[in-house]
Amino acid sequence: MRRHPAQFLLVALLWLTGSSLFAQSAMVDTAARRRAMDKLSFLVGDWGGEATAMVGQGQQLRMWQSEWVRPKLKGQILAVEGTGRRLLAGGPADTLFNAWATIEWTPEKGYVMRSTTMDGRGGEFPLAVTDSGFTWGFEVPAGGRVRYTMRLTTAGEWSEFGEYTRDGSQWFPVMSMRLQRTQAPPRP
């Protein structure tokens, strides 16, 4: 089968374009990304414990919260799955909350979490990372702001609380959790 010279030119152009795009993406400093993500390596593992969420004025909902955290792409990102199950006298029951997130660092944006919840909410949220935790938050469409603060305690527990403010003058608790490292449950 004889090929037309224009076909060779088209193949050569596609190859050069692909090589150029690959070369640009290869310039990412993956070592710097891994070093930055090392600051959050204390999160890696399986966690579980009690959590409370405010569901109305003065009304709290008790949950068993679990967090599954794993490094991916050779340590360039963290994959996180959080699940909150109603806590009844017999133990954890129906799932009330489930979220999937990735956390990464780039020189342009710093630390960023991309998250989606089981009810379809989600977004991209900047993280302020410290040596023992992080904070993040978002604006509420109806007005106000929510922020979450996570700290690793001296006892090695994952302590996190969420707060809401309408105007920044007074913050009100919306959730809290204290988790311990747990045995990894089997994953499907």
Short mmCIF file of C-alpha atoms in Angstrom, two decimals:
data_model
loop_
_atom_site.label_atom_id
_atom_site.label_comp_id
_atom_site.label_asym_id
_atom_site.label_seq_id
_atom_site.Cartn_x
_atom_site.Cartn_y
_atom_site.Cartn_z
CA MET A 1 0.00 0.00 0.00
CA ARG A 2 1.43 3.32 -1.08
CA ARG A 3 1.05 6.31 1.29
CA HIS A 4 0.59 9.86 0.18
CA PRO A 5 3.35 12.31 1.26
CA ALA A 6 0.74 14.42 3.08
CA GLN A 7 -0.02 11.43 5.34
CA PHE A 8 3.64 11.29 6.39
CA LEU A 9 3.59 15.04 7.07
CA LEU A 10 0.43 14.70 9.19
CA VAL A 11 1.91 11.82 11.21
CA ALA A 12 5.14 13.79 11.74
CA LEU A 13 3.20 16.87 12.91
CA LEU A 14 1.10 14.81 15.34
CA TRP A 15 4.22 13.15 16.72
CA LEU A 16 6.00 16.49 17.18
CA THR A 17 2.95 18.07 18.84
CA GLY A 18 2.59 15.11 21.21
CA SER A 19 6.31 15.18 22.01
CA SER A 20 6.15 18.90 22.72
CA LEU A 21 3.18 18.48 25.09
CA PHE A 22 4.90 15.57 26.83
CA ALA A 23 8.09 17.61 27.22
CA GLN A 24 6.12 20.47 28.80
CA SER A 25 4.38 18.16 31.26
CA ALA A 26 7.69 16.42 32.03
CA MET A 27 9.07 19.73 33.33
CA VAL A 28 6.91 19.42 36.48
CA ASP A 29 9.19 19.10 39.50
CA THR A 30 7.76 15.88 40.90
CA ALA A 31 10.45 15.77 43.59
CA ALA A 32 9.31 19.17 44.90
CA ARG A 33 5.69 17.97 44.87
CA ARG A 34 6.63 14.87 46.89
CA ARG A 35 8.65 16.96 49.39
CA ALA A 36 5.69 19.29 49.90
CA MET A 37 3.30 16.37 50.33
CA ASP A 38 5.62 14.82 52.94
CA LYS A 39 4.31 17.49 55.35
CA LEU A 40 0.97 15.64 55.30
CA SER A 41 2.37 12.11 55.51
CA PHE A 42 1.15 11.81 59.13
CA LEU A 43 -2.39 11.50 57.70
CA VAL A 44 -1.67 8.29 55.79
CA GLY A 45 -3.54 5.32 57.20
CA ASP A 46 -6.95 4.35 58.49
CA TRP A 47 -8.72 6.38 61.14
CA GLY A 48 -11.95 6.01 63.09
CA GLY A 49 -13.78 7.58 65.99
CA GLU A 50 -16.75 9.57 67.18
CA ALA A 51 -17.95 12.73 65.49
CA THR A 52 -20.80 15.12 66.14
CA ALA A 53 -22.56 17.38 63.68
CA MET A 54 -24.99 20.17 64.49
CA VAL A 55 -28.30 19.50 62.74
CA GLY A 56 -30.31 22.30 64.30
CA GLN A 57 -30.05 24.84 67.04
CA GLY A 58 -28.71 22.89 70.01
CA GLN A 59 -29.27 19.50 68.31
CA GLN A 60 -26.34 17.18 67.65
CA LEU A 61 -26.08 14.05 65.56
CA ARG A 62 -23.57 11.42 66.72
CA MET A 63 -21.63 9.53 64.05
CA TRP A 64 -18.83 7.02 63.67
CA GLN A 65 -16.40 8.77 61.32
CA SER A 66 -13.77 6.90 59.36
CA GLU A 67 -11.04 8.36 57.18
CA TRP A 68 -9.03 6.35 54.64
CA VAL A 69 -5.89 8.21 53.45
CA ARG A 70 -3.38 6.90 50.90
CA PRO A 71 -0.48 8.43 48.93
CA LYS A 72 -0.89 8.08 45.16
CA LEU A 73 1.29 8.82 42.12
CA LYS A 74 4.45 8.01 44.07
CA GLY A 75 3.57 10.44 46.84
CA GLN A 76 2.53 13.41 44.68
CA ILE A 77 -1.07 13.39 45.92
CA LEU A 78 -3.12 12.04 48.80
CA ALA A 79 -6.41 10.23 48.19
CA VAL A 80 -8.89 10.61 51.04
CA GLU A 81 -12.26 8.98 51.65
CA GLY A 82 -14.32 10.03 54.65
CA THR A 83 -17.46 8.22 55.78
CA GLY A 84 -19.82 9.17 58.61
CA ARG A 85 -22.31 6.59 59.84
CA ARG A 86 -25.11 7.27 62.32
CA LEU A 87 -24.01 6.06 65.77
CA LEU A 88 -26.73 4.10 67.55
CA ALA A 89 -26.65 1.94 70.70
CA GLY A 90 -25.78 -1.10 68.55
CA GLY A 91 -22.94 0.67 66.77
CA PRO A 92 -22.54 2.38 63.39
CA ALA A 93 -25.68 2.28 61.21
CA ASP A 94 -26.69 4.04 57.98
CA THR A 95 -24.25 6.25 56.06
CA LEU A 96 -25.00 9.94 56.57
CA PHE A 97 -21.88 11.38 54.99
CA ASN A 98 -19.40 10.20 52.38
CA ALA A 99 -16.77 12.25 50.57
CA TRP A 100 -13.87 11.56 48.24
CA ALA A 101 -10.98 14.01 47.94
CA THR A 102 -7.50 14.45 46.59
CA ILE A 103 -4.92 16.75 48.10
CA GLU A 104 -1.93 17.99 46.14
CA TRP A 105 0.64 20.76 46.05
CA THR A 106 1.70 22.88 43.08
CA PRO A 107 4.03 25.88 43.00
CA GLU A 108 1.26 27.98 41.44
CA LYS A 109 -1.54 27.20 43.92
CA GLY A 110 0.14 25.71 46.97
CA TYR A 111 -1.88 23.00 48.73
CA VAL A 112 -5.30 22.29 47.21
CA MET A 113 -8.04 19.83 48.08
CA ARG A 114 -10.58 18.75 45.46
CA SER A 115 -13.59 17.12 47.06
CA THR A 116 -16.98 15.65 46.13
CA THR A 117 -19.64 14.48 48.59
CA MET A 118 -22.29 11.78 48.16
CA ASP A 119 -24.96 14.46 47.78
CA GLY A 120 -23.13 16.03 44.83
CA ARG A 121 -21.52 19.01 46.52
CA GLY A 122 -17.87 19.67 45.90
CA GLY A 123 -15.20 22.01 44.77
CA GLU A 124 -11.58 23.01 44.99
CA PHE A 125 -10.42 24.39 48.33
CA PRO A 126 -7.03 25.86 49.32
CA LEU A 127 -5.42 24.25 52.38
CA ALA A 128 -3.25 26.11 54.86
CA VAL A 129 -0.85 23.38 56.01
CA THR A 130 1.12 23.42 59.27
CA ASP A 131 3.50 20.88 60.78
CA SER A 132 0.63 19.19 62.62
CA GLY A 133 -2.48 19.85 60.56
CA PHE A 134 -4.33 22.12 58.18
CA THR A 135 -7.26 24.51 57.82
CA TRP A 136 -9.63 24.99 54.92
CA GLY A 137 -13.01 26.56 54.31
CA PHE A 138 -15.52 27.99 51.87
CA GLU A 139 -18.10 30.70 51.41
CA VAL A 140 -21.73 29.65 51.97
CA PRO A 141 -23.95 30.63 48.99
CA ALA A 142 -26.74 31.87 51.30
CA GLY A 143 -24.21 33.99 53.21
CA GLY A 144 -21.44 33.34 55.67
CA ARG A 145 -18.36 31.18 55.81
CA VAL A 146 -17.43 27.71 57.07
CA ARG A 147 -13.93 26.73 58.16
CA TYR A 148 -12.43 23.45 59.31
CA THR A 149 -9.32 23.08 61.45
CA MET A 150 -7.51 19.75 61.73
CA ARG A 151 -4.69 19.07 64.20
CA LEU A 152 -2.77 15.94 65.12
CA THR A 153 -2.81 15.86 68.92
CA THR A 154 0.20 14.95 71.07
CA ALA A 155 -1.56 11.59 71.65
CA GLY A 156 -1.54 10.99 67.88
CA GLU A 157 -5.27 11.59 67.38
CA TRP A 158 -6.89 13.33 64.39
CA SER A 159 -8.81 16.20 65.98
CA GLU A 160 -10.94 18.33 63.67
CA PHE A 161 -13.68 20.88 64.20
CA GLY A 162 -15.81 22.95 61.88
CA GLU A 163 -17.23 26.40 62.50
CA TYR A 164 -19.68 28.75 60.77
CA THR A 165 -19.92 32.54 60.80
CA ARG A 166 -22.36 34.83 59.10
CA ASP A 167 -20.19 37.95 59.22
CA GLY A 168 -16.84 36.95 60.78
CA SER A 169 -17.62 38.46 64.18
CA GLN A 170 -18.75 35.25 65.91
CA TRP A 171 -18.07 31.60 65.02
CA PHE A 172 -20.46 28.76 65.86
CA PRO A 173 -19.51 25.04 66.01
CA VAL A 174 -20.95 22.85 63.22
CA MET A 175 -18.98 19.61 63.68
CA SER A 176 -16.19 17.98 65.64
CA MET A 177 -14.40 14.66 65.52
CA ARG A 178 -11.60 12.89 67.32
CA LEU A 179 -10.21 9.88 65.47
CA GLN A 180 -7.63 7.25 66.33
CA ARG A 181 -5.62 5.06 63.98
CA THR A 182 -7.53 1.85 63.25
CA GLN A 183 -6.93 -1.45 61.56
CA ALA A 184 -7.40 -1.20 57.80
CA PRO A 185 -10.79 -2.67 56.85
CA PRO A 186 -10.94 -4.77 53.68
CA ARG A 187 -11.65 -2.65 50.61
CA PRO A 188 -13.68 -3.94 47.68
#
